[in-house]
Tab-separated table of C-alpha atoms in Angstrom:
chain	number	residue	atom	x	y	z
B	32	MET	CA	-13.507	-16.045	21.221
B	33	ASN	CA	-14.407	-12.923	23.159
B	34	ALA	CA	-17.584	-10.951	22.530
B	35	LEU	CA	-17.028	-7.518	21.067
B	36	GLU	CA	-17.941	-4.379	22.972
B	37	ILE	CA	-19.056	-1.132	21.375
B	38	ARG	CA	-18.914	2.332	22.949
B	39	HIS	CA	-20.534	5.450	21.546
B	40	ASP	CA	-19.148	8.881	22.372
B	41	LEU	CA	-22.181	10.932	21.363
B	42	GLY	CA	-21.547	13.354	18.549
B	43	ALA	CA	-17.967	12.226	18.059
B	44	SER	CA	-16.983	8.584	17.566
B	45	VAL	CA	-17.632	4.876	18.021
B	46	THR	CA	-15.069	2.487	19.532
B	47	VAL	CA	-15.108	-1.310	19.225
B	48	ARG	CA	-13.163	-3.350	21.787
B	49	ASP	CA	-12.094	-6.986	21.906
B	50	GLY	CA	-11.623	-7.610	25.614
B	51	GLY	CA	-8.800	-5.280	26.648
B	52	THR	CA	-7.908	-4.323	23.054
B	53	GLU	CA	-9.429	-1.389	21.222
B	54	LEU	CA	-9.756	-2.777	17.682
B	55	PHE	CA	-10.702	0.520	16.107
B	56	ARG	CA	-12.124	3.955	16.640
B	57	TYR	CA	-14.409	5.402	13.976
B	58	VAL	CA	-14.461	9.192	14.238
B	59	TYR	CA	-17.656	10.158	12.452
B	60	GLN	CA	-17.610	13.857	13.372
B	61	PRO	CA	-13.990	15.036	13.091
B	62	ASP	CA	-12.559	18.527	13.638
B	63	THR	CA	-10.717	18.435	10.300
B	64	VAL	CA	-9.860	21.721	8.575
B	65	GLN	CA	-11.599	22.404	5.236
B	66	LEU	CA	-8.384	22.067	3.219
B	67	GLU	CA	-8.261	18.361	4.159
B	68	SER	CA	-11.857	17.647	3.050
B	69	PRO	CA	-13.479	16.763	6.408
B	70	LYS	CA	-14.648	13.142	6.452
B	71	PRO	CA	-15.106	10.283	8.930
B	72	TYR	CA	-12.111	8.017	9.428
B	73	ILE	CA	-10.955	4.870	11.213
B	74	HIS	CA	-7.915	5.345	13.445
B	75	PRO	CA	-6.354	3.762	15.350
B	76	LEU	CA	-6.862	0.359	13.734
B	77	ARG	CA	-5.387	-2.582	15.667
B	78	THR	CA	-4.862	-6.316	15.454
B	79	ARG	CA	-6.295	-8.575	18.150
B	80	ALA	CA	-2.875	-8.490	19.829
B	81	GLY	CA	-3.102	-4.701	19.971
B	82	LYS	CA	-0.652	-3.802	17.182
B	83	VAL	CA	-1.514	-0.483	15.493
B	84	VAL	CA	-1.820	-0.895	11.706
B	85	SER	CA	-2.920	2.585	10.618
B	86	LEU	CA	-1.458	6.074	10.390
B	87	PHE	CA	-3.218	9.384	11.001
B	88	ARG	CA	-2.483	12.667	9.219
B	89	PRO	CA	1.075	11.890	8.018
B	90	HIS	CA	3.171	14.960	7.235
B	91	ASP	CA	3.564	13.989	3.574
B	92	HIS	CA	-0.211	13.757	2.960
B	93	VAL	CA	-2.097	15.276	5.883
B	94	TRP	CA	-5.462	14.278	4.367
B	95	HIS	CA	-4.579	10.563	4.742
B	96	LYS	CA	-6.388	9.379	7.866
B	97	GLY	CA	-6.197	5.676	8.770
B	98	ILE	CA	-8.952	4.131	6.663
B	99	ALA	CA	-11.322	6.570	4.975
B	100	TRP	CA	-13.774	6.661	2.074
B	101	SER	CA	-12.013	9.356	0.038
B	102	LEU	CA	-12.914	10.507	-3.489
B	103	PRO	CA	-10.602	12.972	-5.267
B	104	HIS	CA	-12.764	13.757	-8.318
B	105	VAL	CA	-16.534	13.976	-7.799
B	106	GLY	CA	-17.536	16.045	-10.776
B	107	GLU	CA	-15.309	19.082	-10.272
B	108	GLU	CA	-15.310	18.680	-6.483
B	109	ASN	CA	-12.617	17.184	-4.229
B	110	PHE	CA	-13.686	14.944	-1.327
B	111	TRP	CA	-10.147	13.593	-0.876
B	112	GLY	CA	-8.361	16.620	0.535
B	113	GLY	CA	-5.625	19.001	-0.509
B	114	PRO	CA	-4.991	20.088	-4.105
B	115	THR	CA	-6.798	18.791	-7.194
B	116	TYR	CA	-5.004	17.259	-10.173
B	117	ILE	CA	-5.409	19.379	-13.322
B	118	HIS	CA	-3.772	18.005	-16.447
B	119	GLY	CA	-1.010	20.272	-17.665
B	120	ARG	CA	-0.809	22.121	-14.347
B	121	PHE	CA	-0.248	19.114	-12.009
B	122	TYR	CA	-1.786	19.668	-8.530
B	123	VAL	CA	-3.526	22.968	-7.877
B	124	GLN	CA	-5.146	24.090	-4.641
B	125	LEU	CA	-8.726	25.071	-5.435
B	126	GLN	CA	-11.699	26.156	-3.363
B	127	ASN	CA	-13.344	22.763	-3.897
B	128	ASN	CA	-12.585	20.711	-0.762
B	129	GLY	CA	-15.939	19.190	0.139
B	130	THR	CA	-17.233	17.756	3.416
B	131	GLN	CA	-18.747	14.386	4.324
B	132	ALA	CA	-20.904	15.500	7.261
B	133	HIS	CA	-22.525	13.144	9.759
B	134	ARG	CA	-26.286	13.664	9.876
B	135	ARG	CA	-27.759	10.984	12.150
B	136	VAL	CA	-27.071	7.581	13.698
B	137	VAL	CA	-29.159	4.794	12.157
B	138	ASP	CA	-27.942	1.685	13.976
B	139	LEU	CA	-25.699	0.912	16.941
B	140	ASP	CA	-25.816	-2.736	17.892
B	141	ARG	CA	-23.867	-5.651	19.310
B	142	ALA	CA	-25.441	-8.997	18.503
B	143	ASP	CA	-24.364	-12.526	17.586
B	144	GLY	CA	-20.690	-11.696	17.974
B	145	THR	CA	-20.795	-8.713	15.610
B	146	ALA	CA	-20.641	-4.995	16.374
B	147	THR	CA	-22.510	-2.724	13.947
B	148	PHE	CA	-22.642	1.021	13.429
B	149	ALA	CA	-24.606	2.748	10.666
B	150	HIS	CA	-25.186	6.411	10.002
B	151	ASP	CA	-26.370	8.871	7.351
B	152	LEU	CA	-24.141	11.561	5.868
B	153	ASP	CA	-24.434	14.571	3.588
B	154	TRP	CA	-21.779	15.281	0.965
B	155	THR	CA	-21.576	19.059	0.628
B	156	THR	CA	-19.237	21.051	-1.606
B	157	GLN	CA	-17.063	23.845	-0.244
B	158	SER	CA	-19.493	26.310	-1.832
B	159	GLY	CA	-22.385	24.744	0.115
B	160	ALA	CA	-24.128	22.619	-2.540
B	161	LEU	CA	-25.504	19.223	-1.459
B	162	PHE	CA	-24.133	16.601	-3.870
B	163	PHE	CA	-24.860	13.212	-2.307
B	164	THR	CA	-26.636	11.679	0.641
B	165	GLU	CA	-25.120	8.482	2.021
B	166	ARG	CA	-26.003	5.535	4.249
B	167	ARG	CA	-22.783	3.985	5.628
B	168	THR	CA	-22.518	0.779	7.663
B	169	LEU	CA	-19.492	-0.644	9.485
B	170	ARG	CA	-19.405	-4.115	11.072
B	171	ALA	CA	-16.690	-5.887	13.030
B	172	SER	CA	-16.513	-9.682	13.385
B	173	LEU	CA	-13.928	-11.941	15.011
B	174	VAL	CA	-12.842	-14.781	12.735
B	175	SER	CA	-10.024	-16.497	14.673
B	176	PRO	CA	-7.903	-16.006	17.791
B	177	HIS	CA	-5.518	-14.069	15.532
B	178	ALA	CA	-7.772	-12.157	13.152
B	179	TRP	CA	-10.890	-10.067	12.743
B	180	VAL	CA	-12.811	-8.584	9.822
B	181	LEU	CA	-14.183	-5.095	9.260
B	182	THR	CA	-16.893	-4.722	6.626
B	183	PHE	CA	-17.505	-1.311	5.106
B	184	GLU	CA	-20.637	-0.617	3.069
B	185	THR	CA	-21.779	2.616	1.483
B	186	GLN	CA	-24.882	3.588	-0.502
B	187	MET	CA	-24.547	7.008	-2.108
B	188	THR	CA	-27.509	8.782	-3.722
B	189	ASN	CA	-26.959	11.612	-6.172
B	190	VAL	CA	-29.125	14.572	-5.110
B	191	SER	CA	-27.148	17.257	-6.963
B	192	GLY	CA	-29.718	17.814	-9.703
B	193	THR	CA	-27.351	16.629	-12.443
B	194	ASP	CA	-25.340	13.551	-13.410
B	195	VAL	CA	-21.995	13.331	-11.572
B	196	ALA	CA	-18.860	11.526	-12.801
B	197	MET	CA	-16.578	9.982	-10.177
B	198	GLY	CA	-12.973	9.639	-11.262
B	199	SER	CA	-9.304	9.809	-10.319
B	200	PRO	CA	-6.154	11.688	-11.346
B	201	THR	CA	-5.641	8.967	-13.966
B	202	THR	CA	-9.045	9.599	-15.550
B	203	LYS	CA	-7.961	13.255	-15.656
B	204	GLY	CA	-4.700	12.416	-17.433
B	205	ARG	CA	-2.081	11.430	-14.834
B	206	GLU	CA	-0.642	7.986	-15.564
B	207	ASN	CA	-0.936	5.230	-12.933
B	208	ALA	CA	-2.395	7.505	-10.239
B	209	GLY	CA	-5.903	6.086	-10.099
B	210	TYR	CA	-6.485	6.456	-6.375
B	211	GLY	CA	-9.896	7.010	-4.815
B	212	GLY	CA	-12.340	4.952	-2.772
B	213	LEU	CA	-11.638	3.018	0.425
B	214	PHE	CA	-8.062	4.012	1.226
B	215	TRP	CA	-5.814	2.517	3.936
B	216	ARG	CA	-2.601	4.255	5.012
B	217	GLY	CA	-0.220	2.000	6.922
B	218	PRO	CA	2.259	2.775	9.704
B	219	ARG	CA	5.653	4.286	8.881
B	220	SER	CA	7.342	1.025	9.842
B	221	PHE	CA	5.389	-0.757	7.070
B	222	THR	CA	7.226	1.239	4.387
B	223	GLY	CA	9.065	-1.261	2.210
B	224	GLY	CA	6.725	-4.040	3.334
B	225	GLN	CA	5.360	-6.880	1.233
B	226	PHE	CA	2.324	-7.049	-1.036
B	227	VAL	CA	0.667	-10.430	-1.379
B	228	THR	CA	-1.941	-11.442	-3.978
B	229	GLU	CA	-3.396	-14.655	-5.379
B	230	GLU	CA	-0.309	-14.777	-7.587
B	231	GLY	CA	2.085	-14.547	-4.632
B	232	LEU	CA	4.372	-11.793	-3.377
B	233	GLY	CA	4.917	-8.566	-5.262
B	234	GLY	CA	6.205	-4.997	-5.197
B	235	ASP	CA	4.946	-1.667	-6.509
B	236	GLU	CA	4.450	-3.208	-9.953
B	237	VAL	CA	1.080	-4.505	-8.743
B	238	ARG	CA	-0.328	-0.965	-8.974
B	239	GLY	CA	-3.009	-0.791	-11.650
B	240	ARG	CA	-3.542	-4.568	-11.757
B	241	ARG	CA	-7.070	-6.001	-11.493
B	242	MET	CA	-7.523	-8.364	-8.552
B	243	GLU	CA	-10.286	-9.387	-6.158
B	244	TRP	CA	-8.068	-8.941	-3.098
B	245	MET	CA	-4.677	-7.721	-1.998
B	246	GLY	CA	-2.794	-7.927	1.282
B	247	PHE	CA	0.028	-5.972	2.870
B	248	ALA	CA	2.401	-7.545	5.397
B	249	GLY	CA	4.573	-5.235	7.468
B	250	HIS	CA	6.838	-5.140	10.513
B	251	HIS	CA	6.387	-3.106	13.692
B	252	ASP	CA	9.120	-1.074	15.299
B	253	GLU	CA	10.399	-2.079	18.745
B	254	THR	CA	8.956	-5.613	18.661
B	255	ASP	CA	9.721	-6.595	15.016
B	256	ALA	CA	6.335	-8.381	15.060
B	257	GLN	CA	4.489	-8.758	11.757
B	258	SER	CA	0.885	-7.875	10.942
B	259	LEU	CA	-1.232	-8.420	7.858
B	260	VAL	CA	-3.884	-6.086	6.435
B	261	LEU	CA	-5.946	-7.437	3.541
B	262	MET	CA	-8.776	-5.884	1.528
B	263	VAL	CA	-11.401	-7.772	-0.492
B	264	ASP	CA	-13.635	-6.196	-3.117
B	265	ASP	CA	-17.241	-7.414	-3.026
B	266	ALA	CA	-18.266	-9.196	-6.240
B	267	ALA	CA	-21.280	-6.874	-6.650
B	268	ASN	CA	-19.190	-3.675	-6.656
B	269	PRO	CA	-19.010	-1.585	-9.839
B	270	SER	CA	-15.867	-2.386	-11.885
B	271	HIS	CA	-15.220	-5.643	-9.973
B	272	PRO	CA	-12.479	-6.796	-9.816
B	273	PRO	CA	-10.957	-3.351	-9.325
B	274	GLN	CA	-7.629	-1.950	-10.312
B	275	TRP	CA	-5.541	-1.285	-7.227
B	276	PHE	CA	-3.685	1.785	-6.143
B	277	ALA	CA	-1.011	0.436	-3.805
B	278	ARG	CA	2.372	1.526	-2.523
B	279	THR	CA	5.097	-0.082	-0.472
B	280	GLU	CA	7.920	2.325	-1.387
B	281	GLU	CA	7.633	5.903	-0.094
B	282	PHE	CA	4.765	4.802	2.168
B	283	ALA	CA	2.391	1.895	2.761
B	284	CYS	CA	-1.130	1.984	1.346
B	285	LEU	CA	-3.866	-0.190	-0.141
B	286	ASN	CA	-6.812	1.032	-2.201
B	287	PRO	CA	-9.201	-1.032	-4.357
B	288	ALA	CA	-9.880	1.867	-6.723
B	289	PRO	CA	-13.187	1.588	-8.617
B	290	PHE	CA	-12.494	4.664	-10.779
B	291	PHE	CA	-8.792	4.008	-11.421
B	292	SER	CA	-8.819	4.403	-15.210
B	293	GLU	CA	-12.495	4.888	-16.079
B	294	GLU	CA	-15.052	7.287	-14.647
B	295	LEU	CA	-18.282	6.063	-13.099
B	296	THR	CA	-21.197	8.366	-13.850
B	297	VAL	CA	-23.985	8.403	-11.258
B	298	GLU	CA	-27.202	9.740	-12.742
B	299	ASP	CA	-29.212	12.325	-10.861
B	300	GLY	CA	-31.401	10.503	-8.314
B	301	ALA	CA	-29.520	7.200	-8.706
B	302	THR	CA	-27.842	5.264	-5.885
B	303	VAL	CA	-24.453	3.551	-6.172
B	304	ARG	CA	-23.375	0.887	-3.680
B	305	PHE	CA	-19.927	-0.351	-2.646
B	306	ARG	CA	-18.982	-3.014	-0.118
B	307	TYR	CA	-15.564	-4.130	1.144
B	308	GLY	CA	-14.076	-6.524	3.653
B	309	VAL	CA	-10.866	-5.698	5.514
B	310	GLY	CA	-9.028	-8.490	7.309
B	311	ILE	CA	-6.601	-7.583	10.102
B	312	ALA	CA	-4.359	-10.333	11.461
B	313	ASP	CA	-1.388	-11.021	13.693
B	314	ALA	CA	0.275	-12.925	10.876
B	315	ASP	CA	2.742	-12.699	8.004
B	316	ALA	CA	2.209	-12.833	4.239
B	317	ASN	CA	1.849	-16.637	4.259
B	318	ALA	CA	-1.539	-16.299	5.971
B	319	ALA	CA	-3.025	-14.077	3.243
B	320	PRO	CA	-4.887	-16.703	1.151
B	321	ALA	CA	-6.633	-18.143	4.211
B	322	LEU	CA	-7.463	-14.676	5.526
B	323	ALA	CA	-8.876	-13.714	2.116
B	324	ASP	CA	-11.140	-16.783	2.265
B	325	ALA	CA	-12.351	-15.779	5.731
B	326	VAL	CA	-13.059	-12.209	4.645
B	327	ARG	CA	-14.868	-13.413	1.532
B	328	ARG	CA	-17.130	-15.635	3.639
B	329	VAL	CA	-17.980	-12.730	5.926
B	330	LEU	CA	-18.879	-10.648	2.872
B	331	THR	CA	-21.013	-13.292	1.211
B	332	ARG	CA	-23.079	-14.420	4.185
B	333	SER	CA	-26.403	-12.724	4.853
B	334	ASP	CA	-26.592	-9.006	5.597
B	335	THR	CA	-27.711	-9.905	9.123
B	336	PRO	CA	-24.516	-11.336	10.648
B	337	SER	CA	-24.718	-14.500	12.700
B	338	ALA	CA	-22.403	-16.040	15.247
B	339	ARG	CA	-22.606	-19.243	13.242
B	340	GLY	CA	-21.249	-17.440	10.168
B	341	ALA	CA	-18.383	-15.927	12.111
B	342	GLU	CA	-17.482	-19.252	13.694
B	343	SER	CA	-17.621	-20.920	10.268
B	344	ALA	CA	-15.117	-18.404	8.901
B	345	ALA	CA	-12.951	-18.823	11.975
B	346	GLY	CA	-12.797	-22.545	11.486
B	347	ARG	CA	-11.128	-22.021	8.121
B	348	PHE	CA	-8.530	-19.489	9.216
B	349	ALA	CA	-5.966	-19.934	11.963
B	350	THR	CA	-2.380	-18.806	12.247
B	351	GLU	CA	0.306	-20.245	14.438
């Protein structure tokens, strides 16, 4: 397998390439307007064959941006974007769209077949109050000729001076709308695609179910090729296994939502940690169980990635 390359555009973004294919671009200092809650995002996201499997700023929800760590209810603040759900009034645009602002690069490395980027961020409300500081780490690893894995880790420390409850529209009273956390928005052509879980194939009825992992298989326009995006929740995450916010009708999305139906209160001065693995493959839904195994192995090996670990995962996952 090819070695990954990493390029840093200072003050803007990091790009990871697999030979001639740009696997993803992580924009850590975007030019997002305040209404959309400025935050880093991953887009475009591609398979090893170069198929784009993300969507940026769709007209129906302009605050959806590829893959992003998006939280709609952080106390009374909105770090998701757009209006805030208020029970009895539905969605109301408030002056509470916060910013996840890049502060400094901590790590930029390519070693043992893995590309790593880590940085610190400040979570600031629209009124200028510092709520959280964060250390965020992204790693990319190749696991087969057809697949690769992105790991996303965040450690958020409450520096607001008071306890803060993280929640969702469901914790505020809207039924089955528990979104928030690591959120993937798929391409338009994936609309009507196929969910796959340990129990097999499913539709929108999987929303709200508790599962360790979930995949989404979709078709691409022009070529009719299929790609598979799969997310795995780390066993150490709060509320593991999570309830999932997921759609295939209307639009394609996956979101292991840790605050779907119950708030998580972070005490002042405390740190909360989340970790996820995202598998991206040139494959259909049949490959999901093997890809989930590969992602799980990447998550559970040591925090210092090794080429041996990546090759071990690759040996267990291959698609034809």
